[in-house]
């Protein structure tokens, strides 16, 4: 299985998803996050940061700086494509080089730069279903992360 849907009823559920996701991801992985404003993209990144030993309070949306780097038990690159005009602008920033780093590379608004994503990545689409509830549609694209959704499902069920 390369797709899994997780329903979070609260922020604590989102944090749990992030914590367990961190345990099943390899050292080098790219996560493409898609969802509306306020869907919980940055909250999920904060949870992944916490799992990597990074203070989640230091993790903010990089909308204006485009890329934040955090160092903990593993390195985390947090990118935001919201303000980019097109995929060429993303490529001009040299961000594609991060895909080869031994780190988690997490891109908010990744649907805006989809052609610039690596061959293998984890796509997480977040749907707002209530004030604090969300549906996380988690799908592996390519071969490298194909087992992540099923491993995550095993952890959460």
N, CA and C of each residue as an Amber inpcrd file, in Angstrom:
protein
   471
   0.8380000  -1.1840000   0.0000000   0.0000000   0.0000000   0.0000000
   0.8820000   1.2460000   0.0000000   0.5730000   2.1810000  -0.8710000
   1.3730000   3.4020000  -0.8660000   0.5370000   4.6310000  -0.5250000
  -0.6670000   4.4320000   0.0360000  -1.4810000   5.5530000   0.4920000
  -2.2020000   5.1790000   1.7780000  -2.3460000   6.1710000   2.6480000
  -2.9870000   5.9730000   3.9490000  -3.6660000   7.2760000   4.3400000
  -4.8620000   7.1840000   4.9100000  -5.5750000   8.3680000   5.3860000
  -5.6640000   8.2900000   6.9030000  -5.2080000   9.3560000   7.5540000
  -5.2600000   9.4490000   9.0140000  -6.1630000  10.6130000   9.3860000
  -7.1040000  10.3530000  10.2900000  -7.9890000  11.4020000  10.7800000
  -7.5040000  11.8600000  12.1450000  -7.2020000  13.1400000  12.2360000
  -6.7790000  13.7470000  13.5010000  -7.9580000  14.5400000  14.0490000
  -8.3240000  14.2470000  15.2740000  -9.4280000  14.9640000  15.9100000
  -8.9430000  16.1770000  16.7010000  -7.6300000  16.2570000  16.9120000
  -7.0770000  17.3170000  17.7600000  -5.6380000  17.6120000  17.3450000
  -5.0900000  18.6800000  17.9180000  -3.6770000  18.9890000  17.6840000
  -2.7860000  17.8860000  18.2340000  -3.2080000  17.2670000  19.3290000
  -2.4300000  16.1610000  19.9030000  -2.3480000  14.9970000  18.9240000
  -3.4230000  14.7400000  18.1720000  -3.3960000  13.6820000  17.1560000
  -2.4190000  14.0380000  16.0370000  -2.3840000  15.3090000  15.6570000
  -1.4370000  15.7560000  14.6300000  -0.0070000  15.5720000  15.1210000
   0.2290000  15.9060000  16.3730000   1.5630000  15.7240000  16.9520000
   1.9510000  14.2510000  16.9830000   0.9900000  13.3760000  17.3070000
   1.2530000  11.9340000  17.3210000   1.6110000  11.4490000  15.9210000
   0.8560000  11.8980000  14.9190000   1.1550000  11.5350000  13.5370000
   2.5840000  11.9280000  13.1830000   2.9720000  13.1440000  13.5230000
   4.3260000  13.6230000  13.2140000   5.3790000  12.7830000  13.9180000
   5.1460000  12.4800000  15.1830000   6.1080000  11.6930000  15.9560000
   6.2970000  10.3110000  15.3400000   5.2050000   9.6540000  14.9780000
   5.3100000   8.3170000  14.3950000   5.8690000   8.3680000  12.9760000
   5.5120000   9.4030000  12.2370000   6.0620000   9.5640000  10.8920000
   7.5800000   9.6720000  10.9470000   8.0840000  10.4050000  11.9080000
   9.5360000  10.5650000  12.0590000  10.2320000   9.2310000  12.2940000
   9.5490000   8.2830000  12.9250000  10.1760000   6.9860000  13.2160000
  10.2360000   6.0720000  11.9980000   9.3890000   6.3090000  10.9910000
   9.3690000   5.4170000   9.8290000  10.0420000   6.0220000   8.5960000
  10.4500000   7.2800000   8.6840000  11.1300000   7.9110000   7.5530000
  12.6170000   7.5850000   7.5640000  13.2040000   7.3790000   6.3890000
  14.6580000   7.1970000   6.3370000  15.3670000   8.5110000   6.6570000
  16.6670000   8.4530000   6.8000000  17.4550000   9.6440000   7.1440000
  17.2790000  10.7590000   6.1140000  17.1770000  10.3840000   4.8530000
  16.9960000  11.3640000   3.7700000  15.6130000  11.1630000   3.1640000
  14.7730000  12.1780000   3.2740000  13.4220000  12.0850000   2.7220000
  12.8900000  13.4780000   2.4360000  12.0520000  13.5570000   1.4140000
  11.3670000  14.8040000   1.0870000   9.8830000  14.6080000   1.3340000
   9.2860000  15.5880000   2.0150000   7.8540000  15.5600000   2.2910000
   7.2270000  16.7750000   1.6240000   6.2370000  16.5310000   0.7730000
   5.5110000  17.5920000   0.0840000   4.1760000  17.7870000   0.7950000
   3.9740000  18.9750000   1.3630000   2.7430000  19.2720000   2.0980000
   1.8290000  20.1610000   1.2590000   0.5560000  19.7790000   1.2070000
  -0.4390000  20.5600000   0.4830000  -1.6650000  20.7270000   1.3730000
  -2.2450000  21.8980000   1.3330000  -3.4410000  22.1810000   2.1200000
  -3.6950000  23.6700000   2.1360000  -4.8940000  24.0510000   2.5080000
  -5.2650000  25.4570000   2.5340000  -4.5660000  26.1830000   3.6770000
  -4.6880000  27.5000000   3.6880000  -4.1770000  28.2890000   4.8100000
  -4.8380000  27.8050000   6.0970000  -4.0330000  27.5700000   7.1180000
  -4.5640000  27.1270000   8.3990000  -4.8850000  25.6500000   8.4850000
  -4.4950000  24.8730000   7.4730000  -4.8040000  23.4420000   7.4730000
  -3.9810000  22.6630000   8.4900000  -2.8050000  23.1680000   8.8370000
  -1.9690000  22.4670000   9.8020000  -0.6250000  22.0220000   9.2610000
  -0.2070000  22.5940000   8.1470000   1.0780000  22.2160000   7.5540000
   2.2310000  22.5300000   8.4990000   2.2690000  23.7560000   8.9900000
   3.3610000  24.1460000   9.8900000   3.2780000  23.3790000  11.2010000
   2.0880000  23.0890000  11.6860000   1.9420000  22.3120000  12.9260000
   2.5570000  20.9220000  12.7450000   2.3390000  20.2970000  11.5900000
   2.9320000  18.9880000  11.3290000   4.4550000  19.0940000  11.3050000
   4.9830000  20.1520000  10.7050000   6.4350000  20.3590000  10.6680000
   6.9720000  20.5460000  12.0860000   6.2510000  21.2790000  12.9170000
   6.6720000  21.4570000  14.3110000   6.7420000  20.1150000  15.0310000
   5.7940000  19.2290000  14.7610000   5.8190000  17.8970000  15.3600000
   6.9960000  17.0730000  14.8740000   7.3050000  17.1610000  13.5880000
   8.4740000  16.4560000  13.0500000   9.7560000  17.0160000  13.6510000
   9.7950000  18.3310000  13.8340000  10.9660000  18.9570000  14.4570000
  11.1350000  18.4590000  15.8870000  10.0540000  18.4130000  16.6390000
  10.1200000  17.9320000  18.0240000  10.6560000  16.5110000  18.0690000
  10.2240000  15.6690000  17.1290000  10.7040000  14.2880000  17.0800000
  12.1930000  14.2200000  16.7530000  12.7190000  15.2660000  16.1160000
  14.1450000  15.3260000  15.7730000  14.9610000  16.0460000  16.8430000
  14.3330000  16.3530000  17.9700000  15.0510000  17.0130000  19.0510000
  15.2030000  18.5130000  18.8670000  14.3490000  19.0950000  18.0490000
  14.3690000  20.5340000  17.7880000  13.1930000  21.1550000  18.5360000
  13.4270000  22.2670000  19.2010000  12.3600000  22.9440000  19.9300000
  11.2800000  23.3850000  18.9380000  10.0630000  22.8280000  19.0270000
   9.0300000  23.1860000  18.0540000   8.6320000  24.6600000  18.1000000
   8.8760000  25.3230000  19.2160000   8.5510000  26.7490000  19.3260000
   9.4190000  27.6010000  18.4040000  10.5670000  27.0640000  17.9710000
  11.4490000  27.8100000  17.0670000  11.0530000  27.6340000  15.6040000
  10.1350000  26.7160000  15.3310000   9.7400000  26.4080000  13.9560000
   8.5500000  27.2760000  13.5610000   8.7810000  28.1360000  12.5820000
   7.7230000  28.9980000  12.0650000   7.6410000  28.8150000  10.5590000
   6.5320000  29.2160000   9.9910000   6.3710000  29.1010000   8.5490000
   7.3960000  29.9860000   7.8440000   8.1540000  29.4260000   6.9040000
   9.1820000  30.2190000   6.2150000   8.6390000  30.9660000   4.9980000
   7.4210000  31.4660000   5.0890000   6.7820000  32.1320000   3.9550000
   7.6310000  33.2620000   3.3890000   8.2540000  34.0480000   4.2390000
   9.0030000  35.2130000   3.7530000  10.4820000  34.9230000   3.5330000
  11.0460000  33.9420000   4.2330000  12.4590000  33.6110000   4.0410000
  12.6390000  32.4270000   3.1020000  11.5680000  31.7400000   2.7760000
  11.4940000  30.6100000   1.8460000  12.1040000  29.3150000   2.3640000
  13.1840000  29.3770000   3.1460000  13.8160000  28.1550000   3.6490000
  14.4250000  28.4020000   5.0260000  14.0880000  27.5190000   5.9490000
  14.6790000  27.5290000   7.2850000  15.4210000  26.2060000   7.4700000
  16.5640000  26.2540000   8.0990000  17.3030000  25.0360000   8.4290000
  17.3230000  24.8870000   9.9380000  17.0200000  23.6790000  10.4010000
  17.0490000  23.3670000  11.8280000  17.9420000  22.1510000  12.0270000
  18.7370000  22.1750000  13.0880000  19.6210000  21.0580000  13.3910000
  19.2660000  20.4770000  14.7490000  19.0770000  19.1800000  14.7650000
  18.7970000  18.4450000  15.9880000  19.4350000  17.0770000  15.8550000
  18.7260000  16.0410000  16.2620000  19.2250000  14.6810000  16.0730000
  19.2890000  14.3430000  14.5870000  18.5150000  15.0630000  13.8080000
  18.6200000  15.0130000  12.3480000  18.3600000  16.4160000  11.8250000
  18.8900000  16.7000000  10.6620000  18.7270000  18.0230000  10.0550000
  17.3530000  18.0990000   9.3900000  16.7730000  19.2850000   9.4430000
  15.4680000  19.5110000   8.8500000  15.5090000  20.8060000   8.0400000
  15.1210000  20.7170000   6.7720000  14.9560000  21.8960000   5.9280000
  13.4600000  22.1220000   5.7630000  13.0110000  23.3240000   6.0540000
  11.5950000  23.6730000   5.9930000  11.4320000  24.7660000   4.9460000
  10.7800000  24.4280000   3.8480000  10.6060000  25.3660000   2.7450000
   9.1350000  25.7150000   2.5700000   8.8870000  26.8630000   1.9630000
   7.5220000  27.3120000   1.7220000   7.4600000  27.9180000   0.3230000
   6.6450000  27.3290000  -0.5420000   6.5420000  27.7930000  -1.9270000
   5.3680000  28.7470000  -2.1410000   4.7070000  29.1560000  -1.0730000
   3.4920000  29.9720000  -1.1800000   3.7040000  31.2460000  -1.9950000
   4.7840000  31.9520000  -1.7680000   5.0060000  33.2460000  -2.4230000
   5.7570000  33.1380000  -3.7600000   6.1310000  31.9440000  -4.1480000
   6.8430000  31.7870000  -5.4180000   5.8640000  31.8900000  -6.5840000
   6.3200000  32.4930000  -7.6670000   5.4590000  32.6820000  -8.8290000
   5.3560000  31.4280000  -9.6860000   6.4430000  30.6770000  -9.7750000
   6.4190000  29.4700000 -10.5960000   7.5540000  28.5340000 -10.1930000
   7.5750000  27.3770000 -10.8310000   8.5620000  26.3500000 -10.5050000
   9.9790000  26.8080000 -10.8510000  10.1210000  27.6400000 -11.8760000
  11.4520000  28.1380000 -12.2470000  12.0580000  28.9740000 -11.1290000
  11.2420000  29.7610000 -10.4580000  11.7310000  30.5660000  -9.3410000
  12.2370000  29.6640000  -8.2160000  11.5490000  28.5590000  -7.9920000
  11.9830000  27.5870000  -6.9840000  13.3370000  26.9990000  -7.3740000
  13.4660000  26.6170000  -8.6220000  14.7250000  26.0270000  -9.0980000
  15.8810000  27.0210000  -9.0230000  15.6180000  28.2860000  -9.3160000
  16.6600000  29.3170000  -9.2800000  17.2370000  29.5030000  -7.8790000
  16.4760000  29.1800000  -6.8690000  16.9510000  29.3020000  -5.4870000
  17.9400000  28.1990000  -5.1130000  18.0680000  27.1740000  -5.9730000
  18.9900000  26.0780000  -5.6970000  18.4790000  25.0920000  -4.6660000
  17.2020000  25.1430000  -4.3970000  16.6410000  24.2960000  -3.3420000
  16.6470000  22.8120000  -3.6950000  16.6720000  22.4820000  -4.9720000
  16.6710000  21.0750000  -5.3630000  17.9140000  20.3350000  -4.8630000
  18.9930000  21.0600000  -4.5990000  20.2060000  20.4350000  -4.0580000
  19.9570000  19.8280000  -2.6780000  18.9610000  20.3320000  -1.9760000
  18.6620000  19.8250000  -0.6320000  18.1640000  18.3830000  -0.6600000
  17.6000000  17.9530000  -1.7800000  17.0600000  16.5930000  -1.8710000
  18.1210000  15.5250000  -1.6370000  19.3720000  15.8420000  -1.9110000
  20.4510000  14.8660000  -1.7470000  21.0870000  14.9100000  -0.3670000
  20.6950000  15.8630000   0.4580000  21.2420000  15.9910000   1.8130000
  20.6800000  14.8930000   2.7190000  21.4620000  14.4320000   3.6920000
  20.9350000  13.4730000   4.6730000  20.0630000  14.2210000   5.6870000
  18.8630000  14.5820000   5.2440000  17.9870000  15.4250000   6.0540000
  16.5390000  15.2090000   5.6440000  15.6400000  15.7080000   6.4720000
  14.2400000  15.8070000   6.0870000  14.0660000  17.1450000   5.3840000
  13.5800000  17.1090000   4.1640000  13.2720000  18.3220000   3.4250000
  11.7580000  18.3850000   3.3100000  11.1720000  19.3940000   3.9380000
   9.7150000  19.5040000   4.0010000   9.3030000  20.7820000   3.2890000
   8.3890000  20.6390000   2.3230000   7.9910000  21.7710000   1.4950000
   6.4980000  22.0330000   1.6590000   6.1610000  23.2040000   2.2050000
   4.7620000  23.6230000   2.2690000   4.3620000  24.2140000   0.9210000
   3.1040000  24.0330000   0.5540000   2.5720000  24.4900000  -0.7270000
   3.3220000  23.8290000  -1.8860000   3.6500000  22.5690000  -1.7220000
   4.4440000  21.8350000  -2.7110000   3.7260000  21.6680000  -4.0410000
   2.4010000  21.7560000  -4.0460000   1.6710000  21.6270000  -5.3010000
   2.0400000  22.7410000  -6.2870000   2.5630000  23.8540000  -5.7920000
   2.9670000  24.9630000  -6.6640000   4.2630000  24.6690000  -7.4210000
   5.0570000  23.7200000  -6.9230000   6.3600000  23.4490000  -7.5430000
   6.5110000  21.9520000  -7.8520000   5.4010000  21.2720000  -8.0700000
   5.4200000  19.8170000  -8.2560000   6.4490000  19.3290000  -9.2780000
   6.6250000  19.9850000 -10.4390000   7.6290000  19.4990000 -11.3890000
   9.0610000  19.5210000 -10.8410000   9.3080000  20.2850000  -9.7910000
  10.6560000  20.3800000  -9.2170000  10.8590000  19.4220000  -8.0490000
   9.8530000  18.6150000  -7.7330000  10.0090000  17.6480000  -6.6440000
  10.8860000  16.4910000  -7.1060000  11.5420000  15.7960000  -6.1750000
  12.4020000  14.6710000  -6.5640000  11.5650000  13.4980000  -7.0790000
  12.2380000  12.4780000  -7.5860000  11.5360000  11.3050000  -8.1130000
  10.7390000  10.5780000  -7.0360000  11.2560000  10.5650000  -5.8210000
  10.5700000   9.9080000  -4.7060000  10.3490000  10.9110000  -3.5820000
   9.1180000  10.9770000  -3.1100000   8.7880000  11.8540000  -1.9880000
   7.4900000  11.3820000  -1.3530000   7.2070000  11.9110000  -0.1950000
   5.9690000  11.6110000   0.5060000   5.0420000  12.8090000   0.3380000
   3.8870000  12.5740000  -0.2550000   2.9000000  13.6280000  -0.4570000
   1.8710000  13.5470000   0.6660000   1.6860000  14.6500000   1.3790000
   0.6860000  14.7070000   2.4450000  -0.2660000  15.8490000   2.1280000
  -1.5030000  15.4710000   1.8150000  -2.5600000  16.4610000   1.5720000
  -3.4030000  16.5530000   2.8330000  -3.5810000  17.7730000   3.3210000
  -4.3090000  17.9890000   4.5670000  -5.6390000  18.6560000   4.2520000
  -6.7160000  18.0280000   4.7170000  -8.0560000  18.5870000   4.5430000
  -8.6030000  18.9830000   5.9020000  -9.1300000  20.1910000   5.9840000
  -9.7730000  20.6600000   7.2120000 -11.1690000  20.0530000   7.2540000
 -11.4760000  19.3190000   8.3260000 -12.7900000  18.6890000   8.4620000
 -13.5790000  19.2420000   9.6420000 -12.9640000  20.0960000  10.4280000
 -13.6170000  20.7080000  11.5780000 -12.6800000  21.7140000  12.2110000
 -13.1050000  22.3060000  13.3170000 -12.2850000  23.3380000  13.9630000
 -10.8850000  22.8310000  14.3070000 -10.7970000  21.6310000  14.8560000
  -9.4830000  21.0550000  15.1870000  -9.2410000  19.7230000  14.4850000
 -10.1890000  19.2650000  13.6830000 -10.0250000  17.9630000  13.0340000
  -9.5080000  18.1270000  11.6020000  -8.6820000  17.1730000  11.2110000
  -8.0620000  17.1820000   9.8880000  -7.9830000  15.7560000   9.3560000
  -7.9970000  15.6290000   8.0310000  -7.6870000  14.3610000   7.3760000
  -6.3490000  14.5290000   6.6710000  -5.4390000  13.6130000   6.9530000
  -4.1220000  13.6090000   6.3320000  -4.0890000  12.4700000   5.3150000
  -4.0140000  12.8140000   4.0470000  -3.9170000  11.8320000   2.9680000
  -2.4300000  11.6870000   2.6520000  -1.8810000  10.5370000   2.9910000
  -0.4340000  10.3160000   2.9180000  -0.1500000   9.3130000   1.8050000
   0.6130000   9.7440000   0.8100000   0.8790000   8.8860000  -0.3470000
   2.3500000   8.9460000  -0.7220000   2.9110000   7.7920000  -0.9870000
   4.2920000   7.7130000  -1.4600000   4.3020000   7.8860000  -2.9720000
   5.1870000   8.7410000  -3.4450000   5.3960000   8.9320000  -4.8720000
   6.8000000   8.4220000  -5.1630000   6.9240000   7.5070000  -6.1200000
   8.2230000   6.9060000  -6.4050000   8.4760000   5.7130000  -5.5000000
   9.6510000   5.1240000  -5.6260000   9.9530000   3.8700000  -4.9360000
  10.5700000   4.0130000  -3.5510000  11.3900000   5.0240000  -3.3320000
  12.1770000   5.0950000  -2.0980000  11.3390000   5.0880000  -0.8250000
  10.1760000   5.6880000  -0.8550000   9.3480000   5.8120000   0.3510000
   8.0630000   4.9860000   0.2560000   8.0240000   4.0290000  -0.6680000
   6.7870000   3.2940000  -0.9330000   6.2260000   2.5700000   0.2840000
   7.0700000   2.1850000   1.2430000   6.6000000   1.4570000   2.4200000
   6.1540000   2.3650000   3.5630000   6.4300000   3.6500000   3.4690000
   6.1410000   4.5620000   4.5810000   4.6550000   4.5990000   4.9450000
   3.7220000   4.7300000   3.9840000   2.3090000   4.7640000   4.3900000
   1.8560000   3.5080000   5.1370000   2.2670000   2.3370000   4.6750000
   1.8440000   1.1120000   5.3670000   2.5200000   0.9790000   6.7310000
   3.7790000   1.3740000   6.8380000   4.4510000   1.3510000   8.1440000
   3.7720000   2.3080000   9.1160000   3.3820000   3.4520000   8.6140000
   2.6900000   4.4360000   9.4420000   1.3230000   3.9100000   9.8770000
   0.6240000   3.2840000   8.9510000  -0.6870000   2.7220000   9.2880000
  -0.5620000   1.6560000  10.3770000   0.4650000   0.8230000  10.2920000
   0.6870000  -0.2000000  11.3240000   0.9070000   0.4370000  12.6890000
   1.6070000   1.5560000  12.7200000   1.8860000   2.2440000  13.9870000
   0.6270000   2.8750000  14.5770000  -0.2830000   3.3070000  13.7130000
  -1.4470000   4.0740000  14.1580000  -2.7160000   3.2500000  14.3450000
  -2.6680000   1.9630000  14.0050000  -3.8840000   1.1470000  14.1740000
  -3.6520000   0.0130000  15.1430000
